[in-house]
Tab-separated table of C-alpha atoms in Angstrom:
chain	number	residue	atom	x	y	z
A	70	MET	CA	0.010	0.079	0.049
A	71	LYS	CA	1.222	3.541	-0.898
A	72	GLU	CA	2.152	5.595	2.054
A	73	ILE	CA	1.282	9.217	1.291
A	74	LYS	CA	2.072	12.127	3.526
A	75	VAL	CA	0.932	15.644	3.320
A	76	LEU	CA	2.946	18.173	5.003
A	77	GLY	CA	1.749	21.478	6.148
A	78	THR	CA	1.249	23.746	9.286
A	79	GLY	CA	-2.609	23.458	8.890
A	80	CYS	CA	-3.183	25.900	5.797
A	81	ALA	CA	-6.437	25.639	3.835
A	82	LYS	CA	-4.481	24.441	0.837
A	83	CYS	CA	-2.975	21.224	2.684
A	84	THR	CA	-6.430	20.123	3.831
A	85	LYS	CA	-7.721	20.545	0.223
A	86	SER	CA	-4.591	18.569	-1.078
A	87	VAL	CA	-5.505	15.646	1.221
A	88	GLU	CA	-9.085	15.623	-0.118
A	89	VAL	CA	-8.195	15.791	-3.654
A	90	ILE	CA	-5.633	12.774	-3.260
A	91	THR	CA	-8.133	10.756	-1.363
A	92	LYS	CA	-10.818	11.472	-4.065
A	93	ILE	CA	-8.581	10.330	-6.803
A	94	ALA	CA	-7.322	7.236	-5.088
A	95	ASN	CA	-11.004	6.242	-4.385
A	96	GLU	CA	-11.947	6.862	-7.938
A	97	LEU	CA	-9.022	4.762	-9.147
A	98	ASN	CA	-9.567	2.092	-6.527
A	99	ILE	CA	-6.055	2.254	-5.348
A	100	ALA	CA	-5.421	1.567	-1.576
A	101	VAL	CA	-3.483	4.471	0.019
A	102	HIS	CA	-2.689	5.458	3.542
A	103	ILE	CA	-2.673	9.188	3.761
A	104	THR	CA	-1.597	10.999	6.841
A	105	LYS	CA	-1.380	14.850	7.458
A	106	VAL	CA	1.761	16.005	9.083
A	107	ILE	CA	1.544	19.181	10.971
A	108	ASP	CA	4.651	19.039	13.242
A	109	PRO	CA	7.160	21.544	12.091
A	110	GLU	CA	9.911	19.619	13.377
A	111	VAL	CA	9.182	16.754	11.258
A	112	ILE	CA	8.575	19.085	8.221
A	113	MET	CA	11.906	20.489	8.782
A	114	ALA	CA	13.457	17.086	8.672
A	115	TYR	CA	12.271	16.627	5.128
A	116	SER	CA	13.837	20.134	4.339
A	117	ILE	CA	10.534	21.376	2.851
A	118	MET	CA	10.216	25.081	2.473
A	119	THR	CA	6.874	25.532	0.743
A	120	THR	CA	3.750	23.831	1.782
A	121	PRO	CA	1.684	21.805	1.071
A	122	ALA	CA	4.415	19.154	0.277
A	123	ILE	CA	3.690	15.825	-0.757
A	124	ILE	CA	5.668	12.666	0.240
A	125	VAL	CA	5.146	9.451	-1.642
A	126	ASP	CA	6.785	6.421	0.133
A	127	GLU	CA	9.330	8.897	1.813
A	128	ILE	CA	10.185	10.660	-1.432
A	129	ASN	CA	9.395	14.200	-1.762
A	130	VAL	CA	7.439	14.439	-5.081
A	131	HIS	CA	5.810	17.890	-4.930
A	132	SER	CA	5.716	21.126	-2.701
A	133	GLY	CA	4.281	24.498	-2.567
A	134	SER	CA	0.706	24.044	-4.135
A	135	ILE	CA	-2.306	21.787	-4.363
A	136	PRO	CA	-0.990	19.067	-6.801
A	137	HIS	CA	-2.642	18.741	-10.185
A	138	ARG	CA	-4.818	15.754	-11.014
A	139	GLU	CA	-2.368	14.343	-13.595
A	140	ALA	CA	0.500	14.312	-11.328
A	141	ILE	CA	-1.531	12.483	-8.544
A	142	ILE	CA	-2.587	9.940	-10.811
A	143	MET	CA	1.180	9.306	-11.887
A	144	TRP	CA	2.118	8.936	-8.217
A	145	LEU	CA	-0.704	6.562	-7.348
A	146	LYS	CA	-0.340	4.301	-10.496
A	147	ASP	CA	3.570	4.423	-10.293
B	1119	MET	CA	-4.091	54.435	-20.244
B	1120	PHE	CA	-6.487	53.843	-17.309
B	1121	GLN	CA	-9.288	56.172	-18.766
B	1122	VAL	CA	-11.116	53.157	-20.086
B	1123	PHE	CA	-11.869	52.025	-16.553
B	1124	THR	CA	-13.285	55.442	-15.537
B	1125	ASP	CA	-15.499	55.174	-18.632
B	1126	ILE	CA	-16.712	51.739	-17.887
B	1127	ALA	CA	-17.547	52.820	-14.322
B	1128	SER	CA	-19.466	55.993	-15.672
B	1129	TRP	CA	-21.284	53.936	-18.152
B	1130	LEU	CA	-22.504	51.451	-15.631
B	1131	VAL	CA	-23.362	53.897	-12.890
B	1132	VAL	CA	-24.885	56.831	-14.999
B	1133	ASP	CA	-26.047	55.245	-18.131
B	1134	ILE	CA	-27.253	51.769	-16.923
B	1135	LEU	CA	-28.316	52.379	-13.283
B	1136	GLY	CA	-29.224	56.008	-13.801
B	1137	LEU	CA	-27.286	57.495	-10.813
B	1138	SER	CA	-25.676	60.616	-10.783
B	1139	ARG	CA	-22.101	61.069	-9.731
B	1140	ALA	CA	-23.121	64.135	-7.758
B	1141	THR	CA	-24.977	61.698	-5.200
B	1142	LYS	CA	-23.022	59.983	-2.479
B	1143	LEU	CA	-24.197	56.564	-3.617
B	1144	GLY	CA	-23.475	57.366	-7.239
B	1145	ASP	CA	-19.820	58.644	-6.441
B	1146	ALA	CA	-19.110	55.735	-4.087
B	1147	LEU	CA	-20.312	53.257	-6.528
B	1148	HIS	CA	-18.232	54.723	-9.239
B	1149	PHE	CA	-15.286	54.745	-7.250
B	1150	PHE	CA	-15.695	51.066	-6.483
B	1151	ILE	CA	-16.354	49.917	-10.021
B	1152	GLU	CA	-13.426	51.963	-11.510
B	1153	ASP	CA	-11.050	50.575	-8.928
B	1154	THR	CA	-12.093	47.124	-8.931
B	1155	THR	CA	-12.030	46.712	-12.764
B	1156	LYS	CA	-8.708	48.434	-12.935
B	1157	ILE	CA	-7.089	46.578	-10.118
B	1158	PHE	CA	-8.301	43.111	-11.467
B	1159	PHE	CA	-6.999	43.852	-14.953
B	1160	LEU	CA	-3.596	44.952	-13.710
B	1161	LEU	CA	-3.459	41.968	-11.367
B	1162	LEU	CA	-4.165	39.430	-14.077
B	1163	VAL	CA	-1.762	41.049	-16.571
B	1164	MET	CA	1.088	41.811	-14.227
B	1165	ILE	CA	1.166	38.629	-12.220
B	1166	TYR	CA	1.377	36.738	-15.485
B	1167	VAL	CA	4.239	38.921	-16.972
B	1168	ILE	CA	6.225	39.076	-13.706
B	1169	ALA	CA	5.696	35.321	-12.920
B	1170	LEU	CA	7.018	34.510	-16.488
B	1171	LEU	CA	10.196	36.513	-15.661
B	1172	ARG	CA	10.835	35.131	-12.210
B	1173	ALA	CA	9.850	31.402	-12.950
B	1174	SER	CA	13.189	30.041	-12.069
B	1175	MET	CA	13.511	31.915	-8.890
B	1176	ASN	CA	12.549	29.825	-5.881
B	1177	LEU	CA	12.980	29.796	-1.951
B	1178	GLU	CA	15.534	26.888	-2.197
B	1179	ARG	CA	17.859	29.304	-4.312
B	1180	VAL	CA	17.302	32.108	-2.179
B	1181	ARG	CA	18.236	30.069	1.002
B	1182	ASP	CA	21.341	28.521	-0.734
B	1183	TYR	CA	22.340	32.139	-1.821
B	1184	LEU	CA	21.840	33.583	1.566
B	1185	ALA	CA	23.668	30.722	3.522
B	1186	GLY	CA	27.255	31.715	4.152
B	1187	LYS	CA	26.941	35.262	3.159
B	1188	HIS	CA	28.549	37.865	5.227
B	1189	LYS	CA	26.217	39.456	7.813
B	1190	GLY	CA	26.879	43.078	6.498
B	1191	VAL	CA	25.237	42.289	3.148
B	1192	GLY	CA	22.909	39.512	4.360
B	1193	TYR	CA	20.269	41.800	5.849
B	1194	LEU	CA	20.144	43.787	2.627
B	1195	LEU	CA	20.072	40.820	0.242
B	1196	ALA	CA	17.362	39.080	2.490
B	1197	ALA	CA	15.148	42.190	2.429
B	1198	SER	CA	15.748	42.390	-1.247
B	1199	PHE	CA	14.856	38.638	-1.987
B	1200	GLY	CA	11.751	39.183	0.558
B	1201	ALA	CA	10.626	41.927	-1.750
B	1202	ILE	CA	10.853	39.849	-4.911
B	1203	THR	CA	9.932	36.279	-3.679
B	1204	PRO	CA	6.350	35.697	-2.720
B	1205	PHE	CA	5.108	32.937	-0.520
B	1206	CYS	CA	1.886	32.089	1.027
B	1207	SER	CA	1.888	33.170	4.742
B	1208	CYS	CA	0.952	29.579	5.592
B	1209	SER	CA	4.575	28.602	4.521
B	1210	SER	CA	6.321	31.078	6.937
B	1211	ILE	CA	7.161	28.292	9.335
B	1212	PRO	CA	8.793	25.995	6.895
B	1213	VAL	CA	10.727	28.993	5.387
B	1214	PHE	CA	11.843	29.937	8.812
B	1215	LEU	CA	12.961	26.412	9.602
B	1216	GLY	CA	14.545	25.906	6.116
B	1217	PHE	CA	16.573	29.144	6.522
B	1218	THR	CA	17.304	28.312	10.049
B	1219	SER	CA	18.689	24.757	9.430
B	1220	ALA	CA	20.938	26.057	6.726
B	1221	GLY	CA	22.715	28.100	9.335
B	1222	ILE	CA	21.305	31.546	8.503
B	1223	PRO	CA	21.038	33.931	11.417
B	1224	VAL	CA	17.705	34.633	12.931
B	1225	GLY	CA	17.906	38.311	12.026
B	1226	ILE	CA	18.790	37.824	8.270
B	1227	THR	CA	15.772	35.264	8.184
B	1228	MET	CA	13.367	37.738	9.780
B	1229	SER	CA	14.653	40.438	7.398
B	1230	PHE	CA	13.223	38.266	4.700
B	1231	LEU	CA	9.984	37.334	6.527
B	1232	ILE	CA	9.195	40.997	7.397
B	1233	THR	CA	9.772	42.474	4.042
B	1234	SER	CA	7.923	39.811	2.117
B	1235	PRO	CA	4.508	40.722	3.174
B	1236	LEU	CA	5.139	44.413	2.971
B	1237	ILE	CA	6.594	44.627	-0.596
B	1238	ASN	CA	5.691	42.528	-3.473
B	1239	GLU	CA	5.069	43.055	-7.116
B	1240	VAL	CA	1.472	43.240	-6.856
B	1241	ALA	CA	1.739	46.027	-4.068
B	1242	VAL	CA	4.288	47.917	-6.054
B	1243	LEU	CA	2.094	47.830	-9.151
B	1244	LEU	CA	-0.963	49.034	-7.263
B	1245	LEU	CA	0.815	51.752	-5.463
B	1246	LEU	CA	2.171	53.028	-8.796
B	1247	SER	CA	-1.127	53.179	-10.520
B	1248	LEU	CA	-3.051	54.464	-7.789
B	1249	LEU	CA	-0.821	56.750	-5.849
B	1250	GLY	CA	2.150	57.541	-8.339
B	1251	TRP	CA	5.894	56.806	-8.338
B	1252	LYS	CA	6.915	58.938	-5.663
B	1253	PHE	CA	4.931	57.440	-3.110
B	1254	THR	CA	5.841	53.910	-4.487
B	1255	VAL	CA	9.513	54.536	-4.090
B	1256	LEU	CA	9.072	55.875	-0.531
B	1257	TYR	CA	6.972	52.788	0.496
B	1258	VAL	CA	9.570	50.444	-0.884
B	1259	VAL	CA	12.495	52.214	0.759
B	1260	VAL	CA	10.614	52.420	4.051
B	1261	GLY	CA	9.410	48.755	3.820
B	1262	MET	CA	12.833	47.443	3.145
B	1263	SER	CA	14.583	49.736	5.797
B	1264	ILE	CA	12.147	48.235	8.427
B	1265	GLY	CA	13.023	44.620	7.533
B	1266	ILE	CA	16.828	45.362	7.422
B	1267	LEU	CA	16.919	47.223	10.700
B	1268	ALA	CA	14.671	44.792	12.499
B	1269	GLY	CA	16.933	42.071	11.314
B	1270	VAL	CA	20.014	43.855	12.605
B	1271	PHE	CA	18.384	44.492	15.968
B	1272	LEU	CA	17.276	40.851	16.457
B	1273	ASP	CA	20.764	39.598	15.803
B	1274	ALA	CA	22.203	42.429	18.214
B	1275	ILE	CA	20.046	41.241	20.936
B	1276	LYS	CA	20.957	37.532	20.121
B	1277	ALA	CA	17.375	36.646	19.514
B	1278	GLU	CA	18.415	32.827	18.833
B	1279	ARG	CA	18.303	32.438	22.548
B	1280	TRP	CA	14.528	32.647	22.488
B	1281	LEU	CA	13.991	29.961	19.709
B	1282	GLN	CA	12.142	26.832	20.473
B	1283	SER	CA	14.685	24.365	21.441
B	1284	PHE	CA	14.494	22.141	18.250
B	1285	ALA	CA	14.954	25.300	16.115
B	1286	ALA	CA	17.774	26.381	17.945
B	1287	LYS	CA	19.514	23.037	17.629
B	1288	ALA	CA	18.957	23.050	13.975
B	1289	LEU	CA	20.506	26.460	13.592
B	1290	VAL	CA	23.668	25.212	15.532
B	1291	ARG	CA	23.816	22.184	13.302
B	1292	GLY	CA	23.291	24.461	10.177
B	1293	LYS	CA	26.068	26.792	11.168
B	1294	LYS	CA	28.531	23.867	11.383
B	1295	ALA	CA	27.445	22.288	8.212
B	1296	SER	CA	27.477	25.334	5.812
B	1297	SER	CA	30.993	26.065	5.302
B	1298	GLY	CA	30.813	26.276	1.629
B	1299	VAL	CA	27.704	27.787	-0.382
B	1300	LYS	CA	25.881	25.197	-2.097
B	1301	VAL	CA	23.796	26.502	-5.014
B	1302	ALA	CA	21.086	24.134	-6.249
B	1303	HIS	CA	21.440	23.219	-9.717
B	1304	ILE	CA	18.275	24.038	-11.687
B	1305	SER	CA	18.125	23.361	-15.478
B	1306	ALA	CA	16.989	26.304	-17.574
B	1307	LEU	CA	13.162	26.422	-18.162
B	1308	SER	CA	11.551	26.023	-21.576
B	1309	LEU	CA	9.118	28.783	-22.705
B	1310	LYS	CA	6.203	26.406	-22.152
B	1311	GLU	CA	7.427	25.536	-18.627
B	1312	ARG	CA	7.557	29.264	-17.908
B	1313	HIS	CA	4.095	29.884	-19.440
B	1314	ASN	CA	2.648	27.007	-17.305
B	1315	PHE	CA	4.232	28.412	-14.072
B	1316	ALA	CA	3.029	31.990	-14.797
B	1317	LYS	CA	-0.439	30.665	-15.568
B	1318	ASP	CA	-0.803	28.799	-12.329
B	1319	GLU	CA	0.704	31.667	-10.495
B	1320	MET	CA	-1.694	34.151	-12.014
B	1321	LEU	CA	-4.685	31.990	-11.238
B	1322	GLU	CA	-3.584	31.097	-7.648
B	1323	ILE	CA	-2.639	34.652	-6.573
B	1324	PHE	CA	-5.752	36.022	-8.169
B	1325	ALA	CA	-8.032	33.427	-6.308
B	1326	ARG	CA	-6.141	34.388	-3.218
B	1327	VAL	CA	-6.447	38.146	-3.437
B	1328	TRP	CA	-9.572	39.027	-5.172
B	1329	LYS	CA	-11.787	39.122	-2.138
B	1330	TRP	CA	-9.291	41.384	-0.393
B	1331	VAL	CA	-9.494	43.842	-3.339
B	1332	ILE	CA	-13.269	43.847	-3.098
B	1333	VAL	CA	-13.113	44.517	0.658
B	1334	GLY	CA	-10.354	47.141	0.341
B	1335	VAL	CA	-11.980	48.852	-2.544
B	1336	GLY	CA	-15.361	48.640	-0.900
B	1337	LEU	CA	-13.868	50.291	2.208
B	1338	GLY	CA	-12.068	52.970	0.110
B	1339	ALA	CA	-15.320	53.693	-1.630
B	1340	ALA	CA	-17.289	54.000	1.566
B	1341	LEU	CA	-14.619	56.476	2.894
B	1342	HIS	CA	-14.680	58.241	-0.387
B	1343	GLY	CA	-18.567	58.625	-0.656
B	1344	PHE	CA	-19.615	58.794	2.927
B	1345	VAL	CA	-17.037	60.482	4.990
B	1346	PRO	CA	-17.933	64.107	4.852
B	1347	ASP	CA	-15.289	66.002	2.693
B	1348	GLY	CA	-12.729	67.656	4.900
B	1349	TRP	CA	-13.584	65.617	7.890
B	1350	ILE	CA	-10.340	63.606	8.044
B	1351	GLN	CA	-8.493	66.681	6.920
B	1352	GLU	CA	-9.843	68.775	9.896
B	1353	HIS	CA	-9.443	66.114	12.575
B	1354	LEU	CA	-6.488	64.243	11.647
B	1355	GLY	CA	-4.936	66.376	8.803
B	1356	ALA	CA	-2.266	68.192	11.027
B	1357	GLY	CA	-0.529	64.863	11.778
B	1358	GLN	CA	-1.402	65.179	15.479
B	1359	TRP	CA	1.164	62.976	17.456
B	1360	TRP	CA	-1.337	60.555	18.774
B	1361	SER	CA	-2.902	59.861	15.524
B	1362	VAL	CA	0.133	57.735	14.486
B	1363	PRO	CA	0.302	55.283	17.353
B	1364	SER	CA	-3.533	55.012	17.215
B	1365	ALA	CA	-3.523	54.220	13.697
B	1366	VAL	CA	-0.810	51.597	14.276
B	1367	LEU	CA	-3.026	50.006	17.008
B	1368	LEU	CA	-5.968	50.050	14.790
B	1369	GLY	CA	-4.112	48.082	12.050
B	1370	ILE	CA	-3.389	45.144	14.391
B	1371	PRO	CA	-6.766	43.403	14.492
B	1372	LEU	CA	-7.494	44.600	10.864
B	1373	TYR	CA	-5.687	41.717	9.078
B	1374	SER	CA	-5.220	42.267	5.264
B	1375	ASN	CA	-2.723	41.802	2.657
B	1376	ALA	CA	-1.129	44.610	0.708
B	1377	THR	CA	-3.448	44.128	-2.108
B	1378	GLY	CA	-6.479	44.880	0.022
B	1379	VAL	CA	-5.112	47.750	2.063
B	1380	ILE	CA	-3.611	49.870	-0.970
B	1381	PRO	CA	-7.081	51.079	-2.138
B	1382	VAL	CA	-7.857	51.990	1.359
B	1383	MET	CA	-4.540	54.091	1.460
B	1384	GLU	CA	-5.628	55.711	-1.705
B	1385	SER	CA	-8.854	57.039	-0.164
B	1386	LEU	CA	-7.345	57.960	3.120
B	1387	ILE	CA	-4.658	60.037	1.444
B	1388	LYS	CA	-7.023	61.756	-0.942
B	1389	GLN	CA	-9.256	62.667	2.076
B	1390	GLY	CA	-6.354	64.290	3.604
B	1391	LEU	CA	-4.801	61.804	6.024
B	1392	PRO	CA	-1.165	62.769	6.316
B	1393	ILE	CA	1.245	60.297	4.609
B	1394	GLY	CA	3.085	59.255	7.671
B	1395	THR	CA	-0.217	58.201	9.434
B	1396	THR	CA	-1.451	56.343	6.416
B	1397	LEU	CA	1.905	54.448	5.989
B	1398	ALA	CA	1.793	53.501	9.682
B	1399	PHE	CA	-1.631	52.295	9.430
B	1400	CYS	CA	-1.116	50.159	6.245
B	1401	MET	CA	2.019	48.712	7.370
B	1402	SER	CA	0.643	47.549	10.741
B	1403	THR	CA	-2.371	45.937	8.956
B	1404	VAL	CA	-0.142	44.059	6.585
B	1405	ALA	CA	2.668	43.010	8.737
B	1406	ALA	CA	1.656	42.815	12.380
B	1407	SER	CA	-1.259	40.466	12.432
B	1408	PHE	CA	-2.197	38.060	15.119
B	1409	PRO	CA	-2.645	34.928	12.927
B	1410	GLU	CA	0.838	35.149	11.739
B	1411	PHE	CA	2.206	35.622	15.035
B	1412	ILE	CA	0.327	32.700	16.512
B	1413	LEU	CA	2.082	30.584	13.683
B	1414	LEU	CA	5.326	31.724	14.649
B	1415	LYS	CA	4.926	30.446	18.236
B	1416	GLN	CA	5.603	27.052	16.887
B	1417	VAL	CA	9.312	28.084	16.205
B	1418	MET	CA	9.745	31.001	18.806
B	1419	GLN	CA	9.221	31.463	22.546
B	1420	TRP	CA	6.755	33.891	23.784
B	1421	ARG	CA	9.464	36.300	24.683
B	1422	LEU	CA	10.997	36.503	21.173
B	1423	LEU	CA	7.437	36.980	19.748
B	1424	ALA	CA	6.621	39.900	22.123
B	1425	VAL	CA	9.994	41.514	21.288
B	1426	LEU	CA	9.219	41.282	17.501
B	1427	PHE	CA	5.755	42.450	17.988
B	1428	LEU	CA	6.810	45.499	19.953
B	1429	LEU	CA	9.692	46.117	17.573
B	1430	LEU	CA	7.389	46.228	14.512
B	1431	LEU	CA	4.988	48.491	16.338
B	1432	SER	CA	7.498	50.901	17.427
B	1433	ALA	CA	9.119	50.842	13.944
B	1434	PHE	CA	5.849	51.755	12.195
B	1435	THR	CA	4.979	54.475	14.763
B	1436	LEU	CA	8.451	55.984	14.193
B	1437	ILE	CA	8.056	55.810	10.438
B	1438	GLY	CA	4.666	57.638	10.874
B	1439	TRP	CA	5.935	60.410	12.788
B	1440	ILE	CA	9.080	60.951	10.674
B	1441	PHE	CA	7.044	61.194	7.525
B	1442	ASN	CA	4.509	63.490	9.073
B	1443	PHE	CA	7.349	65.686	10.304
B	1444	LEU	CA	9.051	65.684	6.968
B	1445	THR	CA	5.979	65.926	4.602
B	1446	PRO	CA	6.193	69.841	4.537
B	1447	PHE	CA	9.834	69.772	3.235
B	1448	ILE	CA	9.289	66.988	0.449
C-alpha cells in the first residue's frame, strides 16, 4: 500500500490536497494510507520550505501548491 | 491608459443604473467599479508577466544564496529577496525552519520574512497606478529599511536564545555544516514551462487576493463617498502626534494583505490623512497580524514573539512620525 504524507502547518491548501488525493485514489480504486503532518520539526526534517508538500513512500514529489490531477494519478499508479 | 476604467464605471453607474455622480451613492459606486475593474485587470496581466520572468526563482535558491553570506550584506540581500519572492503566509514556518537549518542567522531570516508581506510585485504595481511613483519609491524604501533594521536589531540582542529548542539546535547544526555555499542546480526552463508556471501563479494569486480587493476597494469607496469631505483633513490632517500610534494599534486587529489595503490608502490620502499616518496604518495592517504571530509560536518562545511584535509596532510608529514631520519639506 502506498504511504502518502501531506506536510503543512495547517493551511487551507493542505487540507484541500488531502481531499483531492483521497478522492482520486477512491476513483481509481487504489489503496493508500494518507497522513497529514503538521509537526514543524518533522517538516523541517524533510527540508521542505513551501507547503503543502507531498511525500510518497518517503520521497518528496511535490511542494508549494495543491497538486494537479495528472500528477496525483502518476504517483498513485507508479 | 486607465481612462477606459473610468469610462466603464461611468457607463455602468450613470447610463445603466441612472445614478448621478453628484450623489453620495453614485460617487461611491463609481469609485468602487473603477478601482475594482482597474485592479483586477492589472493583477491578471502583471502577475502573469512577472511570474514569467521570475519562474526560475525559488525559495531553495534564495536560501542557498543567503547561506554563508557575510552578515553585513546578508540583511540587505534578505530584504531584497523578501521583496521579490512571494510565498503564502502559511509557508512562514517551513521557510523560517528551512533558512534556520541552513545556518542563516535569525536576524537575516526575519529581514526576509518581514519584508515579504510588506513589499511584493502586486503591491508595487497598485501603488504605482493609484498613488504615483514618488509614493511607491517611498513605500519600498521604508518597507525594506524596516526589514533590514529589525533583522540587525534581532541579531544584536541575540534573538536565537529565544527560539524553540529544536529550532535552536537546527541553527547550530546548520552553522557547522554550511561552510561552503551550495547552489542548487536548476536546469533552464523552456518557454512552455515558464508559461505554465506563470498561468498557475496568476490563477492562484488572483484566487487568493480578489476578495481582499473587493473588501479594500469597498472600504475605500465608503470612505470616499460617505465620510464628509474635509472631516479627516480637519480632525487628523495636521498629523497630531497621537494619530500615528492610534493608527498602528487600529491596524493590528485588521488583518489584510497589501493588495487589500492599498485601495484604502488611496482613499485615506485623498481625504487628507497625512502620509506618515497612512503608511503607519497600512504597514501595521499588513505586517503585524495576530494569526501570523500565533503561527510563529511554533518556532519561537513567547519572549521573542513579544520583542518582535513591539519592535514592529515601534518601527511603524516612528516611521509615521518621521514622515508626518518631513512632509512639509518634501
